[in-house]
Amino acid sequence: MCGIVAYIGKEEAFPIILKGLKRLEYRGYDSSGVALLNGDIKLYKKQGKVSVLEEYTAAKSREAKVGIGHTRWATHGAPNDINAHPHLSGDGNLAIIHNGIIENYDALKKELISRGHKFISDTDTEVLIHLIEDVYRNASVGLDEAVRLALGEVIGAYAIVILDKKNPNRLIAAKNSSPLVIGVGEDEFFIASDATPIIEYTKNVVYLDDEEIATIELGEDVKINTIKNQSITPYIQELEMNLEAIEKGGYDHFMLKEIYEQPQSIKNSMLGRLKMKSGKITLSGIEEFESKFLNAKRIVFVACGTSWHSALVGEYMIEEVARIPVEVEYASEFRYRNPIINEDDIVIAISQSGETADTLAALEIAKKKGATIYGICNVVGSSIARATDAGSYTHAGPEIGVASTKAFTAQITILALMALTLAKKKGTVNKTYYQSLINQLIEIPKLVEKALKTDDQIKYLSEMFKDAHNFLYLGRGFNFPVALEGALKLKEISYIHAEGYPAAEMKHGPIALIDENMPVVAIATRKGSYQKVVSNIQEVKARNGKVIGIVTEGDQTVKEMVDFVVEIPETDEFFDPLITVIPLQLLAYHIAVLRACNVDQPRNLAKSVTVE
Ligand code: G6P
């Protein structure tokens, strides 16, 4: 959701903050702002993208060695200049930036108003800084202690940084549920929602844990205290990320770069886990909890968005070869419906960001009920990764485009490794089939590379379909979740209404929508339910729908039947989603570009959904 960047040190703060905000803009982009401290606090806030703030401040005084900046995804109050962060305390001495939601802000606000506080914005964040100011003024304690006491009264999620006019050498940061990381340089500190704004300055970082408050003071070590007043020794760790990974590298958009990175990111997901020669798979998290996995009565996936789609693929994979019953749950539903979870269940949270609030809450519930909690996350050190008993990082590298692409295929790669390793250990798969799946898995990066060669053809198709108002995506078996994912991609970035359906379900409703204007993308690869999908395609054609068939190379049957075919390389249906999703990602991308949509930052969406 919102992005936080702060700097304190010997350099000019504004350029560092601005660059950081641009890197974090994928988190929220409806307004942004900075507070710079140089004697006085200079507050600049603007509705719109960070570039609007940049222009607005160009002729203004921006010199300061300390400052805080924010890019917002509105929760409380419309996205406008006033509601943009930072917010000031009543006396103007404190400024705050905040990511998260203060749930009891209304009660706190009423109480503060009764004590004479006046508010100018609609935000929960302004209430928080007034609360801190109130405690600071009345309790005669230091600001760090006032922050601690005030946060004790707060219910909700927050990552905050506070700037104090009276103490230009110090920033105070705190977190609960929303992520926050502190970069430790030489005589300088950086604070951000994730490591991307920090990486070019220092690799040494401290990830704050929930309910921790950090006092960051020039010339001192970072001090951490908990809300319960326990002092914690900061753990400085080294970032593995590199700068190149977070830049566009010659592509027009992050999304296109990330689509093209998939042959490599899939390889990275397998690296060190799959021994090419022997076919042995080692997932350390599974080794560690081997008996739990082998005796599990059930595996339950919790996830949201694209990660939920890869969980569905995981269900097909695990049930197919490892014969463990699997359920796939929307984290947001699971957490509020008193789910039945037992100690011999394994609950697997899948999340690219590792910060999705609903997924995090769902796994906490499952944890309380005694299940073993496993994580499949991309962002190293993220909240979900840290809350699990064990897990496997996807190692796809930073994903910046809001619409997820390489994280999806990386998650599926991990799920394939997981299904195969469990199948082998449980003896539920025959040796020859296991070996043939391993051989095919090794080939997947090359096949993805081949599938990417459909790019020009897809661009051509995109020209033809860019003005469509609706799209239907059909798939069966392993390709049913891919149909959902293809439709989601198109919706997210081109704003065309699209629905994914298990092909056979079409006749129970969506078939009523089919006419000569309705494009239908049918995934009809040769394995699995091919014949059944062919029948479904015939049903669409009989009603004059326009069909784009995603078919196995060389297929003639579907080619003769449909309007266009996109041929992709053949693999076992088990791995089909890793290949069939590629043309669908490209289709969404090109249509969005042709419609002049902001591909990397689609309206109303956020990359990291840290509110429920
Ligand atoms: C947001 C993103 C999606 C993502 C979903 C789940 O909606 O825009 O791309 O799939 O959150 O995110 P996660 O980080 O948990 O995978």
XYZ file of C-alpha atoms and ligand atoms in Angstrom:
628
model
C 0.000 0.000 0.000
C 1.579 3.333 0.928
C 5.309 3.798 0.491
C 7.583 5.309 3.112
C 11.045 6.801 2.588
C 13.058 8.809 5.104
C 16.643 9.983 5.307
C 18.907 11.445 7.932
C 22.624 12.054 7.374
C 25.180 14.230 5.640
C 23.680 14.284 2.149
C 20.807 16.301 0.745
C 17.682 14.428 1.814
C 15.281 15.502 -0.929
C 16.904 13.802 -3.961
C 17.307 10.582 -1.978
C 13.692 10.670 -0.822
C 12.382 11.563 -4.273
C 14.266 8.731 -5.947
C 13.106 6.358 -3.220
C 9.485 7.446 -3.641
C 9.727 6.756 -7.358
C 11.032 3.289 -6.613
C 8.209 2.713 -4.146
C 5.526 4.278 -6.303
C 4.229 0.814 -7.199
C 2.911 0.648 -3.621
C 0.549 3.587 -3.976
C 0.326 6.468 -6.351
C -2.641 8.697 -5.705
C -0.694 11.439 -3.927
C 2.689 12.035 -2.364
C 4.502 14.411 -0.072
C 7.649 15.267 1.854
C 8.562 17.058 5.054
C 12.086 18.504 5.059
C 13.714 19.832 8.192
C 16.172 22.681 7.937
C 15.429 24.937 10.897
C 11.762 24.861 9.923
C 9.706 22.007 8.620
C 8.923 22.500 4.921
C 5.870 20.507 3.951
C 5.118 19.797 0.284
C 2.207 17.551 -0.697
C 0.482 16.959 -3.999
C -2.294 14.813 -5.366
C -1.109 12.621 -8.239
C 2.104 10.865 -9.017
C 5.508 11.547 -7.519
C 6.423 13.425 -10.721
C 3.728 16.014 -9.846
C 5.397 16.535 -6.472
C 8.762 16.811 -8.182
C 7.495 19.548 -10.508
C 5.657 21.326 -7.721
C 8.748 21.537 -5.536
C 11.201 22.373 -8.336
C 11.301 26.079 -7.571
C 10.921 25.684 -3.817
C 13.499 25.441 -1.078
C 14.405 21.775 -0.713
C 17.721 21.899 1.144
C 17.772 19.681 4.219
C 19.822 16.823 5.597
C 16.821 15.159 7.125
C 13.392 14.479 5.723
C 10.495 12.060 5.370
C 8.487 11.216 2.241
C 5.392 9.227 1.383
C 3.461 7.917 -1.582
C -0.159 7.216 -0.736
C -2.854 4.663 -1.506
C -5.924 6.285 0.041
C -7.817 4.534 2.816
C -9.259 7.333 4.991
C -10.264 10.361 2.953
C -10.039 11.130 -0.745
C -6.708 11.327 -2.513
C -6.052 15.082 -2.400
C -3.320 17.504 -1.318
C -4.654 17.828 2.227
C -4.996 14.117 2.942
C -1.573 13.389 1.437
C 1.170 12.640 3.977
C 3.176 13.864 5.877
C 0.827 15.195 8.532
C 1.767 17.651 11.259
C 1.023 17.786 14.958
C -1.146 20.684 16.158
C 1.888 22.799 17.105
C 3.590 21.994 13.801
C 6.685 20.589 15.524
C 6.194 16.934 14.571
C 5.613 15.425 11.140
C 4.570 11.847 10.449
C 4.302 9.467 7.504
C 2.232 6.325 7.907
C 1.401 3.123 6.075
C -1.502 1.115 7.492
C -4.825 1.756 9.157
C -5.567 2.942 12.674
C -8.795 1.101 13.356
C -9.833 3.001 16.493
C -9.012 6.391 14.961
C -12.582 7.626 15.256
C -12.754 7.136 19.031
C -9.270 8.613 19.450
C -10.211 11.597 17.294
C -13.331 12.358 19.329
C -11.331 12.177 22.527
C -8.625 14.462 21.126
C -11.200 16.957 19.811
C -12.711 17.108 23.288
C -9.246 18.036 24.514
C -8.987 20.910 22.023
C -7.208 19.295 19.080
C -8.178 20.534 15.619
C -7.836 18.430 12.483
C -7.507 19.561 8.922
C -7.494 16.239 7.056
C -9.797 13.191 7.005
C -6.973 10.803 7.763
C -6.336 8.406 10.616
C -2.678 9.413 10.361
C -3.284 12.980 11.497
C -5.112 11.561 14.526
C -2.066 9.452 15.343
C 0.394 12.360 15.319
C -1.976 14.442 17.474
C -2.224 11.542 19.901
C 1.563 11.338 20.094
C 1.764 15.114 20.565
C -0.855 14.941 23.310
C 1.060 12.269 25.230
C 4.383 14.080 24.626
C 2.988 17.310 26.000
C 1.159 15.865 28.981
C 3.337 12.999 30.160
C 6.622 14.950 30.317
C 8.575 12.138 28.693
C 10.956 11.981 25.725
C 9.459 11.716 22.250
C 10.455 8.049 21.874
C 8.640 7.229 25.102
C 5.629 9.331 24.047
C 5.478 7.353 20.797
C 5.586 4.107 22.756
C 2.818 5.170 25.127
C 0.643 6.514 22.311
C 1.022 3.354 20.242
C -0.141 1.420 23.277
C -3.538 3.069 22.769
C -3.695 2.314 19.083
C -5.474 -0.628 17.452
C -4.460 -1.304 13.901
C -1.629 -1.584 11.456
C 1.137 0.932 11.053
C 4.577 1.639 9.821
C 5.445 5.197 10.801
C 8.339 7.613 10.771
C 8.301 10.793 12.848
C 10.372 13.906 12.332
C 10.858 16.324 15.219
C 11.605 19.993 14.511
C 13.313 20.308 17.885
C 15.674 17.417 17.243
C 17.069 17.466 13.694
C 19.482 14.614 14.452
C 16.817 12.024 15.185
C 13.985 10.146 13.530
C 11.625 7.760 15.274
C 10.131 4.795 13.474
C 7.720 2.075 14.540
C 5.877 -0.820 12.996
C 2.990 -3.175 13.512
C 1.813 -5.390 10.633
C 3.019 -2.975 7.932
C 6.648 -3.469 6.891
C 9.555 -1.144 7.687
C 13.263 -1.485 7.086
C 16.152 0.696 8.267
C 19.263 1.063 6.119
C 22.418 1.654 8.145
C 25.055 3.664 6.249
C 28.106 5.567 7.401
C 26.847 8.494 9.449
C 23.504 8.204 7.717
C 20.298 6.203 7.914
C 17.553 5.381 5.441
C 14.099 4.156 6.372
C 11.700 2.642 3.863
C 8.747 0.316 3.389
C 11.000 -2.108 1.572
C 14.644 -2.291 0.653
C 14.355 -0.988 -2.931
C 15.040 2.692 -2.116
C 17.945 1.728 0.147
C 19.884 -0.769 -1.938
C 21.960 1.777 -3.866
C 23.281 3.371 -0.677
C 23.858 0.498 1.724
C 23.363 -3.242 1.956
C 23.169 -3.262 5.745
C 19.625 -3.262 6.983
C 17.551 -3.869 10.076
C 14.005 -5.164 9.571
C 11.758 -3.961 12.366
C 9.465 -6.526 13.930
C 5.891 -5.918 15.006
C 5.427 -3.616 17.989
C 8.987 -2.341 17.769
C 9.977 1.304 17.975
C 13.346 2.416 16.645
C 15.178 5.566 17.640
C 17.509 6.517 14.834
C 19.976 9.166 15.854
C 23.058 10.462 14.042
C 26.263 9.325 15.689
C 24.477 6.552 17.601
C 23.551 2.931 16.967
C 19.916 2.212 16.155
C 18.015 1.672 19.414
C 14.999 -0.597 19.463
C 12.404 -0.811 22.162
C 9.117 -2.699 22.141
C 5.711 -1.319 22.971
C 5.962 -3.399 26.156
C 9.197 -1.506 26.938
C 11.707 -4.264 26.290
C 15.002 -3.265 24.780
C 16.005 -5.288 21.685
C 19.437 -5.588 20.090
C 19.066 -4.673 16.427
C 19.982 -7.466 14.027
C 21.813 -5.981 11.051
C 21.585 -8.183 7.995
C 23.023 -7.928 4.521
C 20.734 -7.441 1.518
C 21.161 -9.863 -1.348
C 19.263 -7.765 -3.876
C 21.140 -5.767 -6.509
C 20.302 -2.457 -8.142
C 19.947 -3.856 -11.636
C 17.121 -6.064 -10.461
C 14.985 -3.056 -9.590
C 15.560 -1.039 -12.775
C 13.845 -1.415 -16.157
C 16.945 -2.522 -18.058
C 15.869 -1.187 -21.459
C 12.274 -2.438 -21.384
C 9.392 0.025 -21.713
C 7.718 -1.285 -18.589
C 8.624 -3.337 -15.537
C 5.842 -5.745 -16.434
C 7.360 -6.564 -19.819
C 10.804 -6.944 -18.258
C 9.345 -9.287 -15.657
C 7.496 -11.334 -18.295
C 10.781 -11.751 -20.155
C 12.686 -12.633 -16.994
C 10.643 -15.799 -16.509
C 13.032 -18.309 -18.101
C 15.636 -17.101 -15.609
C 13.358 -16.635 -12.612
C 11.966 -20.161 -13.024
C 15.549 -21.457 -13.127
C 16.299 -19.467 -9.991
C 13.355 -21.055 -8.207
C 14.815 -24.493 -8.925
C 18.421 -23.542 -8.243
C 20.049 -25.548 -5.479
C 16.814 -27.495 -5.002
C 16.681 -29.769 -8.006
C 19.713 -31.913 -8.782
C 19.612 -32.209 -12.544
C 21.462 -35.523 -12.745
C 19.852 -37.528 -9.985
C 16.455 -35.818 -10.126
C 16.606 -35.366 -6.365
C 14.640 -32.459 -4.955
C 15.555 -30.852 -1.658
C 13.263 -28.255 -0.174
C 14.774 -27.567 3.214
C 11.447 -26.493 4.739
C 9.890 -29.825 3.818
C 12.901 -31.787 5.061
C 12.615 -29.983 8.385
C 8.930 -30.863 8.751
C 9.035 -34.120 6.819
C 6.938 -36.227 9.154
C 4.312 -33.468 9.409
C 4.056 -33.338 5.634
C 3.993 -37.094 5.176
C 1.314 -37.543 7.809
C -0.707 -34.462 6.891
C -4.410 -35.190 6.576
C -4.850 -32.080 4.474
C -3.013 -29.177 2.935
C -4.835 -25.862 3.017
C -3.613 -22.966 0.895
C -4.397 -19.394 1.883
C -3.663 -16.597 -0.557
C -5.078 -13.637 -2.485
C -5.113 -12.475 -6.104
C -2.611 -14.091 -8.428
C -1.120 -16.074 -5.558
C -4.558 -17.631 -5.044
C -4.487 -18.747 -8.673
C -1.117 -20.416 -8.232
C -2.514 -22.131 -5.116
C -5.204 -23.623 -7.366
C -2.501 -24.969 -9.650
C -0.825 -26.343 -6.510
C -4.038 -28.158 -5.634
C -4.078 -29.925 -9.008
C -0.389 -30.786 -8.731
C -0.337 -32.087 -5.164
C -3.518 -34.100 -5.482
C -2.362 -35.559 -8.794
C 0.960 -36.958 -7.649
C 1.188 -36.764 -3.846
C -2.428 -37.782 -3.152
C -2.869 -35.440 -0.209
C -6.272 -33.693 -0.112
C -5.866 -29.978 -0.774
C -8.128 -27.002 -0.172
C -7.587 -23.537 -1.549
C -8.967 -20.639 0.445
C -9.250 -16.927 -0.139
C -7.346 -15.625 2.877
C -9.921 -12.859 3.373
C -12.763 -15.384 3.694
C -10.829 -17.940 5.701
C -9.920 -15.464 8.415
C -13.516 -14.485 9.161
C -15.349 -17.794 9.055
C -14.145 -19.844 11.973
C -12.369 -22.375 9.756
C -11.932 -25.979 10.822
C -8.195 -26.522 11.166
C -6.509 -29.396 12.977
C -3.007 -30.056 14.206
C -2.342 -32.500 11.407
C -3.178 -29.917 8.749
C -0.507 -28.017 6.897
C -1.474 -24.484 6.038
C 0.528 -22.936 3.221
C 0.449 -19.183 2.717
C 1.428 -18.048 -0.769
C 2.345 -14.406 -1.218
C 4.656 -12.536 -3.557
C 5.075 -9.554 -1.241
C 4.843 -11.529 1.973
C 2.896 -8.566 3.352
C -0.716 -9.143 2.280
C -2.714 -8.364 5.414
C -5.439 -10.962 4.840
C -2.958 -13.746 4.145
C -0.946 -12.844 7.216
C -4.069 -12.813 9.395
C -5.226 -16.157 7.934
C -1.978 -17.860 8.807
C -2.019 -16.439 12.314
C -5.457 -18.000 12.818
C -4.243 -21.349 11.486
C -1.204 -21.108 13.744
C -3.397 -20.585 16.797
C -5.335 -23.704 15.845
C -2.135 -25.707 15.907
C -1.491 -26.314 12.202
C 2.016 -26.346 10.752
C 2.478 -23.142 8.779
C 4.486 -23.049 5.582
C 5.217 -19.989 3.453
C 5.885 -19.512 -0.235
C 7.010 -15.893 -0.502
C 9.116 -13.865 -2.870
C 10.241 -11.012 -0.644
C 12.961 -12.199 1.683
C 12.444 -11.222 5.314
C 8.810 -10.232 4.719
C 6.208 -10.470 7.468
C 4.621 -13.696 6.178
C 8.013 -15.329 5.669
C 8.869 -14.513 9.247
C 5.569 -15.687 10.675
C 5.782 -19.210 9.238
C 7.307 -22.375 10.732
C 9.173 -23.063 7.509
C 8.979 -22.183 3.861
C 10.503 -21.803 0.429
C 11.410 -18.467 -1.084
C 10.543 -18.249 -4.773
C 13.746 -16.304 -5.640
C 12.054 -14.586 -8.574
C 13.788 -11.287 -7.757
C 11.960 -8.013 -7.074
C 8.631 -7.758 -8.883
C 7.763 -4.100 -9.430
C 4.911 -4.184 -11.972
C 1.677 -4.215 -10.000
C 0.246 -7.049 -12.119
C 2.084 -10.155 -11.000
C 3.794 -12.259 -13.686
C 7.118 -13.816 -12.794
C 6.003 -14.346 -9.190
C 3.135 -16.514 -10.502
C 5.400 -18.830 -12.472
C 7.953 -18.918 -9.651
C 5.239 -19.934 -7.172
C 4.088 -22.685 -9.521
C 7.658 -23.906 -9.880
C 7.952 -24.215 -6.111
C 4.576 -25.960 -5.951
C 5.727 -28.424 -8.617
C 8.895 -29.146 -6.639
C 6.810 -29.545 -3.528
C 4.287 -31.905 -5.145
C 7.030 -34.021 -6.667
C 9.114 -34.262 -3.515
C 6.058 -35.252 -1.460
C 5.013 -37.787 -4.093
C 8.457 -39.358 -4.049
C 8.636 -39.496 -0.280
C 5.132 -40.940 -0.005
C 5.682 -43.371 -2.875
C 2.517 -42.210 -4.625
C 4.067 -41.732 -8.046
C 5.638 -44.381 -10.221
C 9.355 -44.029 -10.871
C 9.147 -43.666 -14.637
C 6.506 -40.954 -14.479
C 8.459 -39.140 -11.743
C 11.615 -39.181 -13.844
C 9.772 -38.016 -16.936
C 8.273 -35.093 -14.966
C 11.715 -34.155 -13.648
C 13.148 -34.256 -17.173
C 10.373 -31.996 -18.387
C 10.736 -29.609 -15.475
C 14.390 -29.105 -16.358
C 13.302 -28.131 -19.878
C 10.665 -25.609 -18.741
C 12.864 -22.464 -18.851
C 13.695 -23.221 -22.510
C 10.035 -23.816 -23.328
C 9.083 -20.531 -21.657
C 11.689 -18.823 -23.816
C 10.048 -20.372 -26.867
C 6.585 -19.330 -25.694
C 7.873 -15.744 -25.425
C 8.481 -15.850 -29.169
C 4.718 -15.529 -29.642
C 5.145 -11.877 -28.659
C 4.844 -10.371 -32.163
C 1.838 -12.454 -33.012
C 0.171 -11.469 -29.753
C 0.880 -7.822 -30.474
C -0.949 -8.247 -33.780
C -3.903 -9.923 -32.055
C -3.949 -7.178 -29.471
C -4.491 -4.570 -32.207
C -7.563 -6.505 -33.313
C -9.067 -6.926 -29.867
C -8.011 -3.782 -28.037
C -11.465 -2.225 -28.268
C -13.383 -5.211 -26.932
C -15.556 -4.529 -23.894
C -15.547 -8.076 -22.554
C -13.372 -11.139 -22.753
C -13.962 -14.722 -21.696
C -11.090 -17.075 -20.811
C -11.688 -20.815 -20.772
C -9.505 -23.638 -19.531
C -9.863 -27.020 -17.885
C -7.821 -29.071 -15.455
C -4.395 -27.559 -14.821
C -5.313 -24.774 -17.221
C -8.465 -23.705 -15.404
C -6.484 -21.525 -12.927
C -4.574 -20.116 -15.901
C -7.871 -18.995 -17.452
C -8.615 -17.149 -14.197
C -5.146 -15.617 -14.197
C -5.368 -14.550 -17.853
C -8.670 -12.785 -17.185
C -7.282 -11.139 -14.047
C -4.245 -9.808 -15.944
C -6.441 -8.235 -18.611
C -8.819 -6.683 -16.070
C -6.024 -5.305 -13.911
C -4.093 -3.435 -16.545
C -6.396 -2.768 -19.511
C -9.656 -2.214 -17.587
C -11.503 -4.515 -19.988
C -14.034 -6.692 -18.222
C -12.844 -10.288 -18.375
C -13.914 -13.525 -16.759
C -12.109 -16.807 -16.405
C -14.164 -19.994 -16.361
C -13.652 -23.733 -16.238
C -14.588 -24.387 -19.865
C -17.426 -26.805 -19.114
C -19.111 -24.324 -16.762
C -19.591 -21.933 -19.656
C -22.875 -23.566 -20.560
C -24.246 -22.755 -17.109
C -24.258 -19.023 -17.680
C -21.522 -17.246 -19.632
C -22.640 -18.845 -22.893
C -25.529 -16.371 -22.818
C -22.988 -13.581 -23.379
C -21.532 -15.046 -26.520
C -22.134 -13.237 -29.789
C -19.960 -12.075 -32.664
C -18.407 -9.356 -30.495
C -17.269 -11.614 -27.677
C -13.614 -12.655 -27.774
C -13.035 -16.004 -26.100
C -9.534 -17.154 -25.229
C -9.601 -20.948 -25.043
C -6.630 -22.844 -23.662
C -6.681 -26.080 -25.631
C -3.319 -27.778 -25.308
C -3.069 -31.363 -26.461
C -2.848 -33.219 -23.133
C -5.463 -33.584 -20.420
C -8.991 -32.554 -21.308
C -8.154 -31.555 -24.880
C -11.155 -33.240 -26.484
C -13.502 -31.722 -23.923
C -12.146 -28.216 -24.522
C -12.490 -28.769 -28.271
C -16.192 -29.465 -27.697
C -16.476 -26.300 -25.631
C -14.833 -24.316 -28.432
C -17.400 -25.712 -30.851
C -20.144 -24.469 -28.574
C -18.663 -20.962 -28.744
C -18.205 -21.080 -32.511
C -21.805 -22.240 -32.978
C -22.786 -18.914 -31.412
C -20.396 -16.869 -33.550
C -17.959 -16.033 -30.738
C -14.452 -14.996 -31.787
C -12.038 -17.607 -30.487
C -8.330 -17.254 -29.862
C -7.035 -20.775 -29.244
C -3.897 -21.318 -27.193
C -2.768 -24.617 -28.657
C 0.143 -27.027 -28.745
C 2.441 -26.420 -31.718
C 1.362 -28.361 -34.764
C -2.268 -28.664 -33.689
C -4.542 -28.714 -36.748
C -7.915 -29.567 -35.240
C -8.379 -26.377 -33.258
C -6.660 -24.310 -35.950
C -9.368 -25.217 -38.431
C -12.091 -24.456 -35.977
C -11.155 -21.093 -34.474
C -10.384 -17.570 -35.646
C -6.787 -17.371 -34.434
C -4.356 -19.780 -32.850
C -1.287 -19.116 -30.772
C 1.005 -22.128 -30.830
C 3.079 -22.904 -27.798
C 5.547 -25.704 -27.007
C 4.325 -29.020 -25.667
C 4.896 -30.250 -22.127
C 3.114 -32.571 -19.711
C -0.186 -31.050 -18.586
C 1.315 -30.964 -15.093
C 3.581 -28.086 -16.189
C 1.219 -26.545 -18.728
C 0.370 -23.475 -16.586
C 4.024 -22.369 -16.766
C 3.763 -22.195 -20.549
C 0.121 -21.369 -21.269
C 0.151 -18.294 -19.045
C 2.903 -16.624 -21.117
C 0.755 -15.626 -24.147
C -1.984 -14.489 -21.765
C 0.414 -12.199 -19.898
C 1.604 -10.785 -23.225
C -1.954 -10.308 -24.475
C -2.920 -8.292 -21.400
C 0.296 -6.284 -21.658
C -0.060 -5.319 -25.326
C -3.760 -4.524 -25.088
C -3.071 -2.264 -22.095
C -0.247 -0.481 -23.929
C -2.464 0.024 -27.002
C -5.200 1.452 -24.794
C -2.624 3.867 -23.314
C -3.121 2.482 -19.811
C -0.493 2.794 -17.136
C 0.723 -0.792 -17.257
C 2.971 -0.780 -14.209
C 0.670 1.267 -12.018
C -2.925 0.471 -12.912
C -5.590 2.664 -11.374
C -6.847 1.820 -7.875
C -4.514 -1.156 -7.410
C -1.510 -1.611 -5.174
C 1.301 -4.099 -5.236
C 1.456 -4.785 -1.592
C -1.956 -4.844 0.071
C -1.193 -4.227 3.710
C -4.768 -3.357 4.652
C -7.603 -5.844 4.813
C -2.438 -7.333 -4.956
C -1.567 -7.338 -6.195
C -1.696 -8.670 -6.911
C -1.372 -9.811 -5.967
C -2.218 -9.760 -4.688
C -1.696 -10.720 -3.640
O -3.768 -7.323 -5.322
O -1.911 -6.276 -7.057
O -0.816 -8.712 -8.018
O -1.576 -11.033 -6.611
O -2.153 -8.455 -4.112
O -0.424 -10.288 -3.266
P 0.703 -11.199 -2.646
O 1.863 -10.258 -2.449
O 0.159 -11.724 -1.360
O 1.009 -12.275 -3.613
